[in-house]
Amino acid sequence: MPRLAIALLRHAYTIDPLLPLLLRPCRTLAAAQNELRWLREHVDKLVQARRPVNRKLQQQPKALLRRLAVERASGKPLQYILGTEFFGELELRCQPGVLIPRPETAASVTHLSHLIQNAPALPSELRVLDLCTGTGCIPLLFDHDFSSARSDRRLQLLGVDISDKAIGLAHRNLARVRRWKASAGRGDVDFILADVLSNPFGDQTLDPPCLKAALNFNKKPYFWDIVIANPPYISPSAYWSTTTRSVRGFEPKLALVPPPRPGNNDTEQADYFYPRLLTAARDAEAKIVLLEVADLDQAMRVATMARRIAIFDGIEIWRDQPDQRNESAVGISAEFPVRGQGNARSVLCWRGLGATWLGRGRATKTSRTTRA
Amino acid sequence: MPPSSSSWLLVRLPTLRSYLHNGMLAHARARPFTSTALQASKQLPPRRAIHDSDIEENFLKGSGPGGQKINKTSSAVQLKHLATGIVIKCQETRSRTQNRKIARRILAERIEELELGDQSRTAVKARLKSKKKASADKKKKRKYRALEAAKDGGEEDEVDEEDNTEAEIPTQETSPEDMKKGG
Ligand SMILES: C[S@@+](CC[C@H](N)C(=O)[O-])C[C@H]1O[C@@H](n2cnc3c(N)ncnc32)[C@H](O)[C@@H]1O
């Protein structure tokens, strides 16, 4: 990383003595100023809180602000310092040990909800299963978005994760969202512990259990209409070369890099979750499957895997902003339609009624036309 | 949530006519002409809503990979109004959803300023504010004159609201005059 110019640091200092600290992780003055403002708002809120978290620090807001700026300078994500992150319209709790939700994930979930919320022929109870749920952000946002638009369908949503910490945080986020006045979510939401990688025909006494055993034990249905997952998808080499320092230093590797297996190369390791997720979706008889990926290469590999299991009627690739018009369809293979703008971000598969819910006729296998 | 594409464009009648004249608008709805509405619109014109198809929206997050690989707070939103070329950037809050709403509101105000000049909401508001300020200033001056001998210059600076929203208004490409002439 290039060093910051002395002149910039000096200029920042004259604006606010804390800004040089924030310039380190933020790189630009505008970004540092934004973060300083948010930190300050956070400290103000703490100071005004009726139940003080730390009385001594509360009496010294300046010292507290400085301490938070120093923490941020070490690379600690702002979301862990402030304790929350926005995900669509929701503000969710974040804590070290659980991955911070990303805006691209929120954009895909919101878009999926948008596509199906006015669909004909939805079942009276729509079931959504989120594998690798982390903070619980995906089921919580889907519930909020879908329920804001439509109230004549019951929703059942279930998030699954291997991490105790994640499941605990997801439950707290559910309680938080339910307390929030503007929340529209009314679905039946729950979170359970399971290892989505372990073999359902293997040892049944594993801890945490495999998905099937966990569903059974928690008296959850086997069948789900929609399966969503944002699994760990970064290869070991990409972890070192393409993730930012703040990600490597502060977010759990368990959430980012799939486990190694003997004989797997770098790419196979990155893709390790997808065959299991697709099998789980098949077993759940899912009509719609939405899987997040790292980039176009991985999207193509996952789409190809999905085609190989030969149960889907349609497969397409979504970019970061799937709701935007796609103006640069150049250089993309005609094999799978690619929708939206930005980097390739997820793979959408559907079958049977899923096509109707999504408004994808069986004939529409070509990518959408560009703007006139 | 952004305003849905079915939202109506709210404009005052003179503008509405010029828009229709230019063939820029297929659907528009003016306020019903009750006397109360007229009176209210004399005070403050109605807010203008913007169609999603009138703008280009961009989330500024720098280049490079996204998703799990970065965890920056990337809530910045940039809107470009296609007809006028006005660009609004907003990173007021940490919530992208919220920033989208704010950016749309400010864009609506800027477009209106272009169209209506000193009839726009912001101009009317500013006038009301400056009237209030003027009368407050008068009072202040009287007070100061009375205290003149004792003190010198106790007037405080008015603190500017911290501004995290920028607007760029193109000067050459499209001016409001062009908009009216063209079409
Ligand atoms: C990339 S994070 C996604 C979290 C959340 N869905 C989101 O979008 O922010 C991946 C999650 O998968 C979980 N995970 C990792 N290995 C798992 C496994 N074998 N079974 C179930 N969950 C697993 C991690 O604990 C982590 O919470």
XYZ file of C-alpha atoms and ligand atoms in Angstrom:
582
model
C 0.000 0.000 0.000
C 1.463 3.387 -0.943
C 2.348 5.757 1.867
C 0.107 8.681 2.510
C 1.532 12.022 1.461
C 2.818 14.141 4.341
C 0.984 17.146 2.929
C -2.303 15.280 3.026
C -1.732 14.187 6.620
C -0.851 17.725 7.625
C -3.883 19.144 5.882
C -6.073 16.522 7.574
C -4.593 17.408 10.945
C -5.512 21.060 10.559
C -9.115 20.059 9.912
C -9.240 17.700 12.881
C -6.349 16.188 14.871
C -8.046 12.768 14.724
C -8.280 12.676 10.930
C -4.727 11.445 10.261
C -5.542 8.311 12.283
C -8.573 7.620 10.136
C -6.718 8.362 6.914
C -4.698 5.204 7.464
C -7.574 2.763 6.910
C -9.723 5.112 4.794
C -7.077 6.412 2.335
C -9.092 9.425 1.189
C -9.883 12.558 3.142
C -13.573 12.423 2.282
C -13.875 8.848 3.553
C -11.944 9.687 6.716
C -14.200 12.670 7.376
C -17.291 10.522 6.970
C -15.982 7.910 9.387
C -15.015 10.542 11.920
C -18.505 11.993 11.751
C -20.059 8.552 12.289
C -17.705 7.815 15.191
C -18.614 11.145 16.736
C -22.335 10.456 16.341
C -21.749 7.083 17.980
C -19.947 8.634 20.948
C -22.689 11.259 21.294
C -25.236 8.480 21.427
C -23.256 6.592 24.065
C -22.891 9.713 26.139
C -26.614 10.359 26.000
C -27.559 6.742 26.672
C -29.687 6.269 29.743
C -27.983 3.035 30.661
C -24.316 3.940 30.507
C -22.043 1.221 29.156
C -18.998 2.634 30.860
C -19.535 5.492 33.225
C -15.941 6.624 33.263
C -15.633 6.835 29.510
C -19.018 8.434 29.301
C -17.668 11.316 31.310
C -14.765 11.666 28.912
C -16.293 11.636 25.449
C -13.151 13.121 23.915
C -10.976 10.318 25.258
C -13.528 7.764 24.089
C -13.622 9.211 20.577
C -9.851 9.158 20.435
C -9.742 5.550 21.578
C -12.197 4.513 18.880
C -10.184 6.394 16.238
C -7.025 4.592 17.372
C -8.842 1.251 17.126
C -9.993 2.153 13.627
C -6.426 3.139 12.690
C -5.349 -0.421 13.521
C -7.629 -1.636 10.720
C -10.512 -2.830 12.861
C -13.663 -2.547 10.716
C -15.852 0.439 11.539
C -18.836 -1.917 11.739
C -17.260 -3.849 14.627
C -16.437 -0.602 16.414
C -19.913 0.864 16.015
C -21.500 -2.553 16.556
C -23.882 -2.423 13.608
C -24.088 -2.456 9.836
C -26.923 -1.531 7.513
C -28.311 -4.312 5.343
C -30.978 -3.011 2.992
C -33.372 -1.146 5.235
C -32.291 -3.062 8.337
C -29.630 -2.038 10.827
C -28.160 -5.264 12.187
C -25.811 -5.980 15.054
C -22.250 -7.001 14.144
C -19.613 -8.485 16.350
C -16.084 -9.786 15.915
C -16.165 -13.501 15.089
C -19.082 -13.123 12.681
C -18.737 -11.804 9.129
C -20.025 -8.271 8.495
C -22.898 -8.383 5.984
C -22.067 -6.892 2.562
C -24.192 -4.514 0.484
C -23.975 -6.750 -2.608
C -25.685 -9.561 -0.698
C -28.456 -7.200 0.359
C -28.939 -6.063 -3.249
C -29.415 -9.669 -4.437
C -31.850 -10.535 -1.648
C -33.904 -7.398 -2.209
C -33.985 -8.045 -5.946
C -35.136 -11.638 -5.453
C -37.912 -10.466 -3.154
C -38.905 -7.828 -5.718
C -39.123 -10.377 -8.498
C -41.377 -12.796 -6.681
C -43.415 -10.612 -4.357
C -46.144 -10.036 -6.916
C -46.002 -13.485 -8.417
C -49.092 -15.540 -9.050
C -49.310 -19.090 -7.724
C -47.161 -18.592 -4.626
C -47.921 -21.237 -1.994
C -49.944 -20.114 1.032
C -46.779 -20.607 3.071
C -43.513 -19.682 1.379
C -40.440 -21.352 2.899
C -36.966 -19.847 2.665
C -33.826 -21.690 3.798
C -30.560 -19.733 4.176
C -27.443 -21.857 4.463
C -24.360 -20.233 6.088
C -26.439 -17.461 7.623
C -23.864 -15.537 9.739
C -25.650 -12.537 11.312
C -28.957 -13.878 9.976
C -29.067 -10.948 7.574
C -30.504 -12.802 4.568
C -33.662 -14.295 6.131
C -34.266 -11.105 8.107
C -34.074 -8.867 5.041
C -36.104 -11.211 2.863
C -38.792 -11.279 5.546
C -38.785 -7.479 5.784
C -38.791 -6.809 2.036
C -41.316 -9.473 1.086
C -43.670 -8.652 3.959
C -43.541 -4.922 3.148
C -44.976 -5.743 -0.253
C -47.304 -8.596 0.473
C -49.209 -9.806 3.490
C -51.426 -12.559 2.106
C -48.757 -15.249 2.358
C -47.206 -16.814 5.405
C -43.424 -16.956 5.450
C -41.234 -19.481 7.165
C -37.528 -18.681 7.192
C -34.636 -20.671 8.607
C -30.961 -19.736 8.850
C -28.285 -22.381 9.348
C -24.675 -21.902 10.439
C -21.824 -23.956 11.857
C -20.770 -21.205 14.259
C -22.304 -20.866 17.731
C -21.395 -17.205 17.730
C -23.222 -16.617 14.452
C -26.367 -18.425 15.592
C -26.388 -16.466 18.853
C -25.969 -13.177 17.015
C -28.642 -14.101 14.458
C -31.140 -14.712 17.273
C -30.281 -11.344 18.767
C -30.716 -9.682 15.382
C -34.133 -11.283 15.044
C -35.126 -9.817 18.424
C -33.664 -6.449 17.399
C -35.585 -6.318 14.136
C -38.800 -7.322 15.898
C -38.365 -4.427 18.335
C -37.820 -1.971 15.495
C -41.014 -0.044 14.840
C -40.612 0.290 11.079
C -39.970 -3.412 10.620
C -42.393 -5.109 8.298
C -41.222 -8.680 8.901
C -43.888 -10.995 10.236
C -42.520 -14.356 9.126
C -41.701 -17.291 11.333
C -37.903 -16.931 11.582
C -35.493 -19.306 13.314
C -31.782 -20.106 13.328
C -30.176 -23.487 13.920
C -26.695 -24.941 14.182
C -25.557 -27.406 11.508
C -22.609 -28.293 9.306
C -23.757 -28.086 5.703
C -20.634 -29.862 4.508
C -20.970 -33.048 6.503
C -22.308 -36.137 4.837
C -25.954 -36.927 5.673
C -25.178 -40.647 5.338
C -22.154 -40.495 7.602
C -21.818 -40.446 11.369
C -25.074 -39.112 12.878
C -23.550 -38.205 16.240
C -21.437 -35.376 14.858
C -21.369 -32.051 16.617
C -22.547 -29.858 15.030
C -24.893 -32.206 13.187
C -25.354 -32.465 9.441
C -28.204 -30.443 7.887
C -30.667 -33.330 7.715
C -30.138 -34.328 11.327
C -30.407 -30.706 12.470
C -33.691 -30.182 10.570
C -35.022 -33.385 12.048
C -33.882 -32.614 15.588
C -35.325 -29.069 15.461
C -38.608 -30.325 13.934
C -38.109 -28.252 10.799
C -39.504 -29.201 7.383
C -37.358 -31.046 4.854
C -38.848 -29.155 1.946
C -38.109 -25.512 1.162
C -39.295 -23.363 -1.753
C -36.267 -21.110 -1.870
C -32.685 -21.919 -0.887
C -30.229 -19.030 -0.536
C -26.560 -19.194 0.455
C -23.590 -16.883 0.762
C -21.020 -19.537 1.663
C -17.284 -19.105 2.184
C -16.017 -18.806 -1.416
C -12.484 -17.388 -1.353
C -9.543 -19.579 -2.362
C -6.447 -19.640 -0.114
C -4.383 -17.750 -2.684
C -7.070 -15.123 -3.292
C -7.380 -14.759 0.469
C -3.795 -13.535 0.627
C -3.730 -11.576 -2.602
C -7.189 -9.999 -2.973
C -8.813 -9.516 0.438
C -8.137 -6.249 2.240
C -6.039 -6.203 5.410
C -9.030 -5.255 7.489
C -10.858 -8.384 6.265
C -7.875 -10.692 6.916
C -7.001 -9.178 10.237
C -10.442 -8.938 11.778
C -13.049 -11.144 10.110
C -13.273 -14.906 10.713
C -11.465 -17.029 8.148
C -14.094 -19.727 8.735
C -16.595 -17.413 7.025
C -14.373 -16.665 4.026
C -12.238 -19.662 2.995
C -13.654 -23.177 2.650
C -11.726 -25.887 4.503
C -8.870 -27.664 2.679
C -9.321 -31.227 1.499
C -6.523 -33.543 0.446
C -6.120 -33.450 -3.319
C -8.110 -30.214 -3.799
C -6.328 -27.447 -5.677
C -6.832 -23.742 -4.973
C -9.905 -23.370 -7.188
C -11.496 -26.606 -6.019
C -11.143 -25.416 -2.469
C -12.851 -22.100 -3.300
C -15.745 -23.998 -4.914
C -15.995 -26.609 -2.176
C -19.405 -25.573 -0.766
C -21.349 -25.339 -4.022
C -21.879 -29.039 -4.853
C -23.117 -29.595 -1.277
C -25.383 -26.551 -1.423
C -26.848 -27.699 -4.740
C -27.438 -31.189 -3.334
C -29.121 -29.698 -0.270
C -31.315 -27.571 -2.555
C -32.232 -30.658 -4.588
C -33.109 -32.621 -1.430
C -35.227 -29.684 -0.232
C -36.966 -29.686 -3.652
C -36.247 -25.973 -3.913
C -37.928 -24.131 -6.797
C -35.466 -21.230 -6.621
C -31.794 -21.306 -5.600
C -29.638 -18.185 -5.178
C -25.923 -18.694 -4.503
C -23.448 -15.852 -4.034
C -20.044 -16.118 -5.758
C -16.762 -14.178 -5.866
C -16.553 -13.287 -9.562
C -17.528 -14.210 -13.106
C -15.175 -17.212 -13.285
C -16.677 -18.762 -10.184
C -20.161 -17.857 -11.398
C -19.534 -19.779 -14.631
C -18.190 -22.794 -12.722
C -21.151 -22.820 -10.332
C -23.657 -22.351 -13.159
C -22.032 -25.282 -14.954
C -22.270 -27.452 -11.811
C -25.938 -26.506 -11.507
C -26.595 -27.477 -15.121
C -24.822 -30.798 -14.628
C -27.217 -31.969 -11.919
C -29.935 -31.548 -14.540
C -32.858 -30.555 -12.357
C -33.142 -26.861 -13.200
C -35.190 -25.286 -15.980
C -33.178 -22.075 -15.977
C -29.872 -20.700 -14.737
C -28.649 -17.109 -14.882
C -25.921 -14.930 -13.413
C -26.571 -11.751 -11.443
C -24.159 -8.866 -11.032
C -23.693 -6.597 -7.976
C -26.684 -4.465 -8.952
C -29.047 -7.010 -10.442
C -31.865 -4.484 -10.707
C -29.950 -2.170 -13.057
C -30.014 -2.355 -16.828
C -27.209 -4.404 -18.283
C -25.369 -2.294 -20.802
C -22.171 -4.232 -21.283
C -23.086 -7.731 -22.290
C -19.837 -7.915 -24.272
C -17.351 -10.660 -23.600
C -19.891 -12.781 -21.757
C -20.547 -16.255 -22.979
C -24.050 -16.710 -24.323
C -24.391 -19.867 -22.231
C -25.988 -18.180 -19.241
C -27.816 -14.856 -19.254
C -26.036 -12.217 -17.174
C -28.171 -9.531 -15.552
C -27.466 -6.204 -13.906
C -24.357 -4.085 -13.463
C -21.051 -4.485 -11.637
C -19.084 -7.649 -10.896
C -20.731 -11.035 -11.289
C -22.132 -11.767 -7.838
C -24.533 -14.697 -7.778
C -26.040 -17.607 -9.641
C -29.808 -18.008 -9.796
C -31.384 -21.371 -10.641
C -35.049 -22.255 -10.885
C -37.341 -25.083 -11.816
C -41.025 -25.878 -12.064
C -43.163 -23.179 -10.494
C -40.021 -21.171 -9.750
C -40.083 -19.914 -13.339
C -43.573 -18.483 -12.839
C -42.678 -16.910 -9.502
C -39.654 -15.215 -11.030
C -41.493 -14.170 -14.152
C -39.078 -16.174 -16.288
C -40.946 -17.848 -19.073
C -39.338 -21.059 -20.232
C -38.530 -19.374 -23.520
C -36.615 -16.413 -22.086
C -33.183 -17.927 -22.073
C -31.563 -15.000 -23.815
C -30.145 -12.097 -21.865
C -32.165 -8.962 -21.521
C -31.911 -6.353 -24.238
C -29.882 -3.252 -23.587
C -31.284 0.213 -23.406
C -32.539 1.751 -26.607
C -36.701 1.859 -1.014
C -36.447 4.130 -4.016
C -39.675 5.623 -5.236
C -41.362 3.043 -7.401
C -41.466 3.586 -11.120
C -45.180 4.149 -10.923
C -44.765 7.248 -8.801
C -46.216 10.357 -10.341
C -44.191 13.359 -11.233
C -45.484 16.311 -9.276
C -44.903 19.626 -10.977
C -46.538 22.999 -10.930
C -48.694 23.885 -13.847
C -46.454 26.266 -15.811
C -43.635 23.704 -15.767
C -46.029 20.954 -16.568
C -47.067 22.821 -19.693
C -43.507 23.362 -20.822
C -42.706 19.705 -20.197
C -45.685 18.548 -22.170
C -44.771 20.995 -24.879
C -41.359 19.398 -25.090
C -42.870 15.966 -25.172
C -40.793 14.932 -22.198
C -43.631 13.698 -20.119
C -46.396 11.306 -20.850
C -47.972 11.228 -17.423
C -48.215 14.069 -15.017
C -50.650 15.154 -12.420
C -51.133 18.662 -11.177
C -52.491 19.457 -7.758
C -56.218 19.881 -7.575
C -57.088 23.557 -7.765
C -58.838 24.117 -4.517
C -58.237 27.481 -2.961
C -56.435 25.930 0.011
C -54.080 24.048 -2.272
C -53.414 27.262 -4.148
C -52.668 29.070 -0.947
C -50.398 26.307 0.266
C -48.526 26.253 -3.020
C -47.988 29.979 -2.727
C -46.106 29.264 0.449
C -44.245 26.160 -0.671
C -44.596 24.431 -4.036
C -45.179 20.666 -3.820
C -42.214 18.343 -3.761
C -41.290 16.926 -7.090
C -41.061 13.157 -7.486
C -38.582 11.552 -9.872
C -39.094 8.559 -12.112
C -36.476 5.814 -11.855
C -36.230 5.907 -15.640
C -35.196 9.591 -15.548
C -31.982 8.858 -13.690
C -28.848 6.783 -13.752
C -27.838 5.453 -10.364
C -24.371 4.454 -9.262
C -22.972 3.070 -6.032
C -19.463 4.423 -5.649
C -17.301 1.803 -4.060
C -14.090 2.099 -6.009
C -12.917 -0.487 -8.461
C -11.698 -3.957 -7.649
C -13.395 -6.954 -6.101
C -16.376 -6.593 -3.802
C -18.384 -9.145 -1.870
C -16.565 -10.938 0.942
C -13.184 -9.523 -0.088
C -13.735 -5.990 1.223
C -15.624 -4.621 4.232
C -15.523 -0.885 3.612
C -18.561 1.143 4.510
C -19.617 1.732 0.945
C -22.891 3.516 1.245
C -22.210 6.330 -1.240
C -24.821 6.921 -3.894
C -24.533 8.938 -7.097
C -27.509 9.982 -9.150
C -27.422 11.499 -12.594
C -30.512 13.136 -13.990
C -30.439 12.211 -17.664
C -32.394 15.163 -19.018
C -30.421 17.906 -17.271
C -27.119 16.193 -16.502
C -27.329 17.169 -12.842
C -25.218 14.865 -10.665
C -25.862 14.349 -6.960
C -23.489 12.429 -4.692
C -24.509 11.469 -1.199
C -22.830 9.684 1.682
C -24.642 11.387 4.474
C -25.431 8.195 6.402
C -24.024 4.673 6.673
C -27.199 3.339 5.124
C -27.221 3.126 1.351
C -31.000 2.940 1.364
C -31.176 6.150 3.340
C -28.609 7.854 1.087
C -30.646 6.920 -1.968
C -33.641 8.680 -0.469
C -31.641 11.764 0.473
C -29.998 11.963 -2.951
C -33.380 11.745 -4.657
C -34.774 14.505 -2.508
C -31.863 16.805 -3.253
C -31.975 16.004 -6.944
C -35.651 16.919 -7.009
C -34.805 20.242 -5.391
C -32.020 21.001 -7.863
C -34.161 20.174 -10.874
C -36.859 22.371 -9.521
C -34.450 25.224 -8.982
C -33.496 24.941 -12.629
C -37.076 24.860 -13.805
C -38.712 27.291 -11.492
C -35.881 29.554 -10.456
C -37.127 31.745 -7.643
C -40.464 29.904 -7.555
C -38.863 26.652 -6.378
C -39.365 25.192 -2.920
C -35.785 25.839 -1.923
C -35.898 29.424 -3.144
C -39.194 30.072 -1.372
C -37.800 28.460 1.761
C -34.618 30.494 1.554
C -36.650 33.681 1.154
C -38.803 32.830 4.158
C -35.658 32.074 6.113
C -33.862 35.232 5.069
C -36.958 37.288 5.901
C -36.954 35.777 9.363
C -33.238 36.331 9.643
C -33.551 39.923 8.466
C -36.101 40.725 11.104
C -34.027 38.893 13.680
C -31.001 40.877 12.532
C -32.929 44.119 12.872
C -33.849 43.218 16.431
C -30.286 42.222 17.102
C -28.971 45.487 15.687
C -31.305 47.500 17.860
C -30.115 45.529 20.829
C -26.479 45.973 19.861
C -26.922 49.680 19.327
C -28.193 49.885 22.845
C -25.236 47.951 24.148
C -22.828 49.517 21.686
C -20.699 51.251 24.217
C -20.171 48.228 26.412
C -19.256 45.515 23.930
C -17.622 45.202 20.564
C -18.822 42.615 18.053
C -20.418 39.797 19.999
C -22.086 38.443 16.895
C -21.591 34.719 16.441
C -20.828 33.107 13.160
C -23.613 31.050 11.803
C -22.379 27.483 11.742
C -22.789 25.868 8.353
C -24.486 22.546 8.285
C -21.897 19.909 7.542
C -22.473 19.131 3.926
C -21.900 15.628 2.674
C -24.006 15.939 -0.334
C -22.614 17.531 -3.429
C -24.404 18.643 -6.490
C -22.776 19.310 -9.787
C -24.726 21.384 -12.203
C -23.299 21.288 -15.690
C -22.857 24.681 -17.245
C -22.420 24.038 -20.944
C -24.062 20.724 -21.775
C -27.659 21.522 -20.954
C -28.940 24.698 -19.482
C -32.566 25.210 -18.551
C -32.861 27.538 -21.545
C -31.807 24.735 -23.859
C -34.389 22.505 -22.272
C -37.130 24.950 -23.042
C -35.961 25.692 -26.557
C -35.272 22.127 -27.629
C -37.767 19.385 -28.415
C -19.533 -15.555 3.959
S -20.267 -15.837 5.510
C -21.919 -15.328 5.135
C -22.714 -14.851 6.291
C -24.045 -14.206 5.929
N -24.910 -15.097 5.181
C -23.813 -12.930 5.152
O -24.193 -12.861 3.982
O -23.252 -11.977 5.708
C -20.294 -17.603 5.567
C -20.889 -18.232 6.820
O -20.802 -19.662 6.682
C -20.561 -20.246 7.941
N -19.993 -21.580 7.714
C -18.717 -21.905 7.450
N -18.595 -23.231 7.304
C -19.837 -23.771 7.455
C -20.364 -25.088 7.408
N -19.587 -26.138 7.165
N -21.678 -25.266 7.615
C -22.492 -24.207 7.874
N -22.057 -22.935 7.927
C -20.741 -22.712 7.711
C -19.648 -19.262 8.622
O -19.718 -19.419 10.027
C -20.183 -17.913 8.118
O -21.101 -17.380 9.038
